[in-house]
XYZ file of C-alpha atoms in Angstrom:
522
model
C -31.720 -86.266 66.019
C -34.806 -86.677 63.853
C -35.581 -82.965 62.997
C -39.436 -83.614 63.649
C -38.808 -84.446 67.266
C -40.527 -81.897 69.566
C -38.205 -79.355 71.323
C -40.831 -78.325 73.681
C -39.944 -77.788 77.450
C -42.822 -79.861 78.669
C -44.482 -81.956 75.983
C -41.781 -84.826 76.619
C -39.377 -83.792 79.188
C -41.619 -82.907 82.117
C -44.445 -85.071 80.853
C -42.085 -87.829 81.962
C -41.918 -86.666 85.537
C -45.561 -86.558 85.995
C -45.873 -90.661 86.295
C -43.268 -90.392 88.843
C -44.090 -87.358 90.856
C -47.329 -87.025 92.490
C -46.968 -83.947 94.430
C -49.111 -80.920 94.794
C -47.643 -77.815 93.448
C -49.342 -74.346 94.662
C -49.445 -72.216 91.766
C -49.286 -68.795 93.130
C -48.245 -65.657 91.417
C -48.639 -62.114 91.104
C -50.587 -60.739 88.062
C -48.842 -60.325 84.740
C -45.254 -61.312 86.130
C -42.427 -62.964 84.064
C -40.108 -65.960 84.625
C -40.590 -69.171 86.865
C -39.061 -71.281 89.479
C -37.554 -74.807 89.434
C -39.348 -78.099 90.067
C -41.591 -78.310 92.804
C -41.686 -74.541 93.621
C -44.405 -71.883 93.078
C -45.311 -71.588 89.276
C -44.457 -67.912 89.428
C -40.869 -68.437 90.374
C -38.613 -65.866 92.230
C -40.294 -62.631 92.962
C -43.797 -64.172 92.727
C -46.174 -63.368 95.257
C -46.293 -65.587 98.318
C -50.079 -65.459 98.867
C -51.937 -68.847 99.052
C -54.772 -69.575 96.778
C -57.828 -69.257 98.274
C -59.527 -72.533 99.568
C -62.985 -71.716 97.955
C -61.697 -71.830 94.286
C -64.619 -72.266 91.839
C -64.698 -75.804 90.282
C -65.137 -76.302 86.915
C -66.035 -79.838 85.410
C -64.627 -81.016 82.221
C -66.954 -83.910 80.852
C -65.740 -87.063 79.091
C -68.195 -86.087 76.214
C -66.345 -84.874 73.071
C -67.690 -81.789 71.264
C -65.744 -81.916 67.844
C -64.428 -84.008 65.087
C -60.710 -85.189 65.216
C -58.390 -82.442 64.493
C -56.763 -82.921 61.255
C -53.120 -83.234 60.657
C -51.477 -79.841 59.897
C -54.307 -77.782 61.386
C -51.914 -74.928 62.413
C -49.887 -73.320 59.458
C -48.468 -70.242 58.233
C -49.307 -68.176 55.295
C -46.643 -65.643 53.703
C -45.943 -63.937 50.363
C -44.452 -65.904 47.439
C -41.619 -63.517 47.335
C -40.950 -64.103 50.960
C -40.054 -67.696 50.800
C -36.557 -67.278 49.897
C -36.389 -64.544 52.583
C -37.290 -66.936 55.161
C -35.566 -70.256 53.812
C -32.502 -68.708 52.019
C -31.596 -69.116 48.509
C -29.695 -72.239 48.706
C -32.152 -75.276 48.193
C -29.096 -77.551 49.610
C -29.202 -75.917 52.864
C -32.482 -74.076 53.741
C -32.764 -72.210 56.857
C -33.042 -74.760 59.926
C -34.499 -72.155 62.120
C -37.513 -71.972 59.335
C -37.731 -75.456 59.136
C -37.932 -75.948 62.881
C -40.371 -73.305 63.327
C -42.946 -74.858 60.770
C -42.379 -78.098 62.327
C -43.177 -76.794 65.906
C -46.715 -75.790 64.698
C -47.589 -79.396 63.516
C -45.465 -81.701 65.621
C -45.067 -85.273 64.142
C -47.646 -84.101 61.510
C -47.841 -82.919 57.849
C -47.319 -79.062 58.066
C -49.311 -77.027 55.776
C -47.430 -73.850 54.322
C -49.413 -71.257 52.222
C -47.484 -69.289 49.722
C -49.990 -66.680 48.211
C -51.782 -63.595 49.592
C -51.577 -60.507 47.476
C -48.781 -61.942 45.868
C -50.516 -64.534 44.191
C -51.598 -62.137 41.470
C -48.170 -60.184 41.428
C -46.084 -63.212 40.611
C -45.791 -65.174 37.212
C -43.456 -67.723 35.396
C -42.372 -66.209 32.044
C -44.024 -67.528 29.008
C -42.302 -67.303 25.563
C -43.655 -64.459 23.375
C -46.019 -63.495 26.165
C -45.578 -59.963 27.492
C -45.223 -59.610 31.370
C -48.591 -58.646 32.811
C -48.418 -55.104 34.109
C -49.593 -56.060 37.766
C -46.927 -58.674 37.944
C -43.859 -57.707 40.393
C -42.235 -60.994 41.071
C -41.016 -63.262 38.679
C -40.800 -67.168 39.734
C -37.257 -68.693 38.980
C -36.065 -72.177 38.764
C -34.171 -71.452 42.028
C -37.403 -70.292 43.864
C -38.986 -73.588 42.854
C -35.926 -75.634 44.159
C -36.206 -73.806 47.548
C -40.017 -74.470 47.689
C -39.315 -78.119 47.013
C -36.652 -78.412 49.690
C -38.541 -76.620 52.497
C -41.777 -79.242 51.623
C -39.445 -81.990 51.812
C -37.459 -80.898 54.884
C -40.806 -80.439 56.721
C -42.416 -83.405 55.048
C -45.119 -80.795 54.553
C -47.654 -79.841 51.895
C -47.796 -76.352 49.954
C -50.887 -74.418 49.049
C -49.800 -72.399 46.251
C -51.416 -69.145 44.638
C -51.790 -68.998 40.776
C -52.286 -65.644 39.192
C -55.816 -65.107 38.101
C -55.902 -61.284 37.922
C -53.693 -61.194 35.051
C -56.679 -62.687 33.127
C -54.681 -64.854 30.933
C -55.210 -68.537 30.804
C -51.857 -69.434 29.213
C -50.199 -67.475 31.953
C -51.955 -69.177 34.797
C -51.242 -72.513 33.052
C -47.659 -72.105 32.540
C -47.294 -71.048 36.276
C -49.409 -74.116 37.583
C -47.722 -76.494 35.266
C -44.317 -75.160 36.563
C -45.485 -75.557 40.095
C -46.242 -79.192 39.729
C -43.560 -80.146 37.434
C -40.738 -78.423 39.491
C -41.807 -78.721 43.030
C -43.637 -81.971 42.844
C -47.014 -83.098 42.744
C -46.479 -84.790 46.200
C -45.464 -81.748 47.805
C -48.748 -79.653 46.751
C -51.837 -79.605 48.889
C -53.533 -77.263 46.599
C -53.311 -74.703 43.574
C -55.170 -71.570 44.849
C -56.450 -69.854 41.800
C -56.660 -66.038 42.685
C -56.642 -64.171 45.902
C -59.551 -62.063 47.226
C -61.176 -61.819 43.864
C -63.640 -59.251 45.493
C -61.111 -56.601 45.301
C -60.249 -57.103 41.615
C -62.643 -54.210 40.558
C -61.985 -51.750 43.227
C -58.372 -52.115 44.179
C -55.690 -51.002 41.858
C -53.388 -53.940 40.469
C -50.927 -51.653 39.007
C -50.376 -47.822 38.396
C -50.675 -46.518 35.058
C -47.839 -44.330 33.472
C -49.779 -41.304 34.652
C -49.636 -42.714 38.226
C -53.317 -43.645 38.312
C -54.281 -47.158 39.901
C -55.537 -49.486 37.520
C -57.809 -52.648 38.657
C -57.740 -56.139 37.303
C -61.385 -55.925 36.528
C -64.349 -54.022 35.848
C -66.177 -52.185 38.681
C -68.737 -54.426 38.559
C -66.985 -57.403 38.863
C -69.056 -59.968 40.904
C -69.382 -63.514 42.271
C -70.993 -64.639 38.860
C -68.282 -63.143 36.989
C -65.580 -64.857 39.073
C -67.208 -68.105 38.774
C -67.270 -67.726 34.982
C -63.387 -66.770 35.094
C -62.720 -69.807 37.519
C -64.602 -72.249 34.892
C -62.601 -70.920 31.950
C -59.172 -71.191 33.719
C -59.506 -74.363 35.740
C -59.664 -76.802 32.836
C -56.181 -75.160 31.662
C -54.549 -76.247 35.171
C -52.594 -79.630 35.848
C -54.499 -82.189 37.639
C -54.239 -81.544 41.022
C -56.163 -80.422 43.752
C -57.641 -76.986 43.502
C -58.633 -74.434 46.133
C -60.954 -71.531 46.218
C -62.682 -69.272 46.233
C -59.985 -67.554 48.452
C -62.287 -64.805 49.566
C -63.004 -62.947 52.921
C -66.232 -61.001 51.909
C -69.494 -62.092 53.412
C -71.640 -61.189 50.225
C -69.173 -63.278 48.149
C -69.145 -66.281 50.502
C -72.810 -65.981 50.769
C -72.481 -67.645 47.011
C -70.055 -70.388 48.220
C -72.572 -73.009 47.496
C -73.241 -71.876 43.941
C -69.475 -71.681 43.381
C -68.674 -75.181 44.673
C -71.501 -76.867 42.583
C -70.172 -75.161 39.636
C -66.451 -75.820 40.252
C -66.191 -79.943 40.457
C -62.361 -79.579 40.564
C -62.217 -77.363 43.846
C -61.380 -79.892 46.649
C -60.170 -77.462 49.518
C -62.440 -74.760 50.056
C -60.260 -71.483 51.309
C -61.602 -68.452 53.154
C -59.825 -65.554 54.636
C -61.030 -63.824 57.946
C -59.680 -60.847 60.200
C -61.964 -59.826 63.120
C -60.698 -56.494 63.199
C -60.199 -53.979 60.319
C -57.661 -51.305 60.458
C -57.325 -49.850 56.910
C -57.728 -46.116 57.618
C -54.924 -44.397 59.886
C -57.626 -42.558 62.172
C -59.078 -45.831 63.541
C -58.217 -46.750 67.058
C -57.931 -50.229 68.105
C -57.603 -51.669 71.595
C -56.251 -54.841 73.287
C -59.813 -55.239 74.958
C -61.272 -55.385 71.424
C -58.781 -58.109 70.157
C -59.480 -60.234 73.322
C -63.322 -59.670 73.200
C -65.503 -62.617 72.453
C -66.514 -61.029 69.478
C -62.937 -61.179 68.202
C -62.728 -64.860 68.973
C -65.877 -66.667 69.612
C -67.667 -64.319 67.018
C -64.953 -64.719 64.322
C -65.484 -68.597 64.548
C -69.151 -68.383 64.681
C -69.358 -66.307 61.629
C -67.539 -69.128 59.698
C -69.643 -71.897 60.959
C -72.150 -71.434 57.943
C -69.420 -71.627 55.447
C -67.936 -74.934 57.063
C -71.873 -76.378 56.694
C -71.797 -75.451 53.127
C -68.401 -77.133 52.288
C -69.274 -80.241 54.290
C -72.380 -80.234 52.325
C -70.251 -80.637 49.292
C -68.137 -83.061 50.974
C -65.220 -80.570 51.074
C -63.033 -79.510 54.032
C -62.981 -75.567 54.741
C -59.497 -74.202 55.529
C -59.124 -70.683 57.015
C -55.976 -70.126 54.885
C -55.362 -66.606 55.678
C -56.054 -65.292 59.074
C -54.904 -62.741 61.766
C -56.363 -60.557 64.277
C -56.217 -57.215 62.616
C -56.513 -56.512 58.576
C -54.428 -54.081 56.445
C -50.939 -54.852 57.980
C -52.111 -54.764 61.551
C -52.124 -52.177 64.503
C -49.019 -51.133 66.240
C -49.279 -51.792 69.997
C -51.596 -54.545 69.601
C -50.728 -56.883 66.547
C -47.197 -56.979 67.548
C -47.773 -57.545 71.255
C -48.553 -60.332 73.577
C -52.024 -59.421 73.280
C -52.017 -61.457 69.888
C -50.728 -64.641 71.622
C -53.856 -64.746 73.797
C -55.997 -63.978 71.115
C -54.879 -66.568 68.772
C -54.490 -69.132 71.294
C -58.317 -68.741 72.304
C -59.332 -68.136 68.312
C -57.602 -71.498 67.220
C -59.579 -73.382 69.826
C -62.978 -71.552 68.740
C -62.209 -72.237 65.028
C -61.479 -76.027 65.656
C -65.010 -75.937 67.617
C -66.866 -75.129 64.639
C -65.246 -77.502 62.373
C -62.553 -75.447 60.389
C -60.216 -77.981 58.835
C -57.179 -75.728 59.284
C -55.884 -72.367 59.682
C -52.739 -70.619 58.069
C -51.957 -67.565 59.953
C -50.703 -64.623 57.906
C -47.102 -63.117 58.278
C -45.846 -60.707 55.965
C -42.174 -59.630 56.665
C -41.715 -56.038 57.637
C -45.439 -55.488 58.533
C -46.839 -54.921 61.855
C -48.779 -58.338 61.257
C -45.136 -59.905 61.180
C -45.250 -63.302 63.277
C -42.047 -64.331 61.984
C -39.235 -62.035 60.317
C -36.140 -63.030 58.307
C -33.165 -61.252 59.119
C -29.793 -61.362 57.363
C -28.549 -63.795 54.677
C -26.530 -67.054 54.146
C -24.381 -67.885 57.469
C -26.172 -64.810 59.026
C -29.716 -65.741 58.543
C -31.901 -65.202 61.482
C -35.545 -65.174 62.202
C -37.376 -62.571 64.493
C -39.968 -64.409 66.733
C -42.843 -62.287 67.781
C -45.410 -62.919 70.615
C -48.236 -64.538 68.269
C -46.137 -67.200 67.186
C -45.692 -68.487 71.001
C -49.719 -68.647 71.250
C -50.014 -70.777 68.053
C -47.247 -73.126 69.660
C -49.281 -73.771 72.921
C -52.177 -74.591 70.766
C -50.113 -76.871 68.826
C -49.063 -78.451 72.117
C -52.761 -78.869 73.321
C -54.301 -80.201 70.405
C -52.314 -82.699 68.545
C -53.568 -84.326 65.334
C -56.597 -86.605 66.058
C -57.487 -84.980 69.337
C -60.974 -83.915 70.314
C -62.350 -81.000 72.370
C -63.875 -81.884 75.648
C -67.015 -80.389 76.900
C -66.757 -78.063 79.859
C -69.819 -78.272 82.249
C -69.594 -75.002 83.737
C -69.798 -71.271 82.416
C -66.201 -69.631 83.219
C -65.657 -66.160 84.683
C -65.513 -63.023 82.288
C -62.081 -62.786 80.647
C -61.238 -66.269 81.359
C -61.564 -69.129 79.011
C -61.109 -72.667 79.437
C -60.228 -75.543 76.702
C -59.832 -79.171 77.182
C -58.797 -81.994 74.452
C -58.267 -85.649 74.714
C -55.709 -87.062 72.391
C -55.835 -90.265 70.512
C -53.565 -91.828 72.974
C -55.786 -90.673 76.031
C -53.759 -87.839 77.071
C -55.803 -84.842 78.242
C -54.633 -81.343 77.958
C -56.317 -78.457 79.824
C -55.469 -74.839 78.927
C -56.762 -71.567 80.896
C -56.517 -68.526 79.074
C -56.624 -65.478 81.618
C -57.302 -62.462 79.180
C -57.890 -59.920 81.849
C -54.886 -57.202 82.101
C -54.821 -57.732 85.906
C -56.153 -60.277 88.640
C -54.877 -63.852 88.767
C -57.696 -66.599 88.242
C -57.615 -69.248 91.082
C -59.891 -72.404 90.019
C -60.115 -75.990 90.167
C -60.462 -78.047 87.445
C -62.230 -81.623 87.754
C -61.804 -83.784 84.889
C -63.810 -86.807 84.343
C -61.581 -89.998 84.183
C -58.449 -88.111 85.039
C -55.919 -89.707 87.543
C -52.597 -88.722 88.475
C -50.267 -85.690 88.580
C -50.389 -83.046 85.593
C -47.633 -81.443 83.902
C -47.771 -77.570 84.301
C -46.526 -75.090 81.464
C -47.360 -71.374 81.296
C -47.348 -68.888 78.596
C -46.064 -65.706 80.182
C -44.972 -62.059 79.135
C -44.009 -59.092 81.374
C -47.307 -57.694 80.417
C -49.983 -57.769 77.765
C -48.357 -55.046 76.072
C -44.978 -56.655 75.662
C -43.292 -57.167 72.342
C -40.633 -59.226 73.608
C -39.843 -61.161 76.839
C -42.325 -63.892 76.212
C -41.602 -67.574 77.596
C -43.445 -70.690 77.241
C -42.405 -73.243 79.881
C -39.889 -70.820 81.102
C -37.892 -70.958 77.544
C -37.493 -68.267 74.742
C -36.543 -67.821 71.220
C -35.316 -64.747 72.249
C -35.591 -61.664 69.887
C -34.327 -63.524 67.255
C -33.161 -67.195 66.440
C -30.920 -69.217 64.272
C -31.811 -72.282 65.202
C -35.601 -72.426 65.642
C -34.989 -74.175 68.962
C -36.315 -72.966 72.378
C -33.472 -71.424 74.713
C -32.957 -71.388 78.363
C -33.869 -73.682 81.340
C -37.202 -75.334 81.181
C -39.511 -74.963 84.022
C -40.670 -78.439 85.493
C -44.041 -78.315 87.420
C -46.501 -80.684 88.516
C -49.700 -80.405 90.291
C -51.629 -83.352 91.832
C -55.402 -83.836 91.801
C -56.715 -82.648 95.157
C -59.938 -82.673 96.729
C -61.289 -83.965 93.606
C -59.653 -81.626 91.054
C -56.564 -79.795 89.821
C -55.968 -76.532 91.753
C -54.585 -73.826 89.546
C -53.849 -70.063 89.445
C -53.428 -68.365 86.160
C -51.889 -64.896 86.436
C -53.248 -62.081 84.490
C -52.508 -61.789 80.957
C -51.271 -65.466 80.738
C -52.117 -69.056 79.890
C -51.612 -72.189 81.638
C -51.740 -75.837 80.217
C -52.079 -78.930 82.255
C -51.066 -82.245 80.535
C -52.723 -85.240 82.246
C -51.512 -88.587 81.452
C -53.741 -91.403 79.976
C -55.407 -93.972 82.553
C -53.369 -97.246 82.692
């Protein structure tokens, strides 16, 4: 079987049933429950409430008007540390982890996935250079085997890599040697861009290494500013191989305010990369709640804050990729980042970012951190990957927004705590996603979709509660606590709902998401 064939419960299996089954399915469940029933039964499954949906469901109109550009291939991807690659993929380039390969593919089905390897480790890594001392901030040495594994992963997923190149070492010879090794050993065709440096706004204030006396030593003077970074970039970039460069790899608003100046001065930059976390948690005393992460400020507000930079990038004829993002900075916040809250947040946020024209998003996962989305476990034949709730939200977005699809306009304001998104794929298939971010109370509604006909396949993203760290299902299936295959397990739920009274009646349990897939008109 082609390793890129989708392994989703409804994207292929249940969708085939839609054309043949045109029966109305009452979707009535109790708020926040888990599990699901068989075909033709209530969406909540055994143990769900038997209460009927109210006959006066509010109706929401989805017009035929599109509100976005076509979604690029590889829109959703992962970002992780350079050192973590062999932890995820294994150290044998001839047999990279099938679980890691499948989990990458399922975020960009039948597309070209984009995997970013960098972050803090960009300026902590190097490729040894003859007669050059190892830079004091370097913690990881790239090896020929690491490059072979990187090439094997990119080949296995038929994807592209964004690779971080050390700038903080302030050594053009070191940067050029590392970049050339990446191009020569991984292959030009497997590289989306080389990203010179990571978050240079921190170079003058954060310790790059510690002195013998234990003092933190920054990589640049305290007054290091965007102008100084621009000068650095201009002196380093001519030494790098002739592949696309990415930058400025910054997440600071004062620095991004100079984005236009940076792009005008850097003609070799072809991919604009920025970072964003809506909530900050860099002090132990700060408390973050689920409500804060699920608020419109953390989803709609985050996207709105990036819209001006998208416009600047477009004015210079470049795409803007948010190549490092997650909900909470500085490693995350336990009880929020590692729970089902993050799945609903990322699902909504990815739609919001596509709405403002972001060309792609790499969600950051650092093994062993609270923000871990995927976590490697074991070695060799015992390799396993932990799959956390946030990954399921990314997966539902990938199903609902395939490459080339466009967002459709919603003509009615939604209730507080509920978001509705609609897309039309290139083949005319319509996907509707309803997210109920409220911790209690099901949402009954009716979706009227211009030009839609026939029964819709139904898939739900569920967990026992919004605080759950496990027990997440998508279409009734799960990866469990960890997976050796990267393939969903368990019986898939097959549900359909027919258009009734001019729309599709839906009930979305509290703290869950429901997706309807409507076939294209004949």
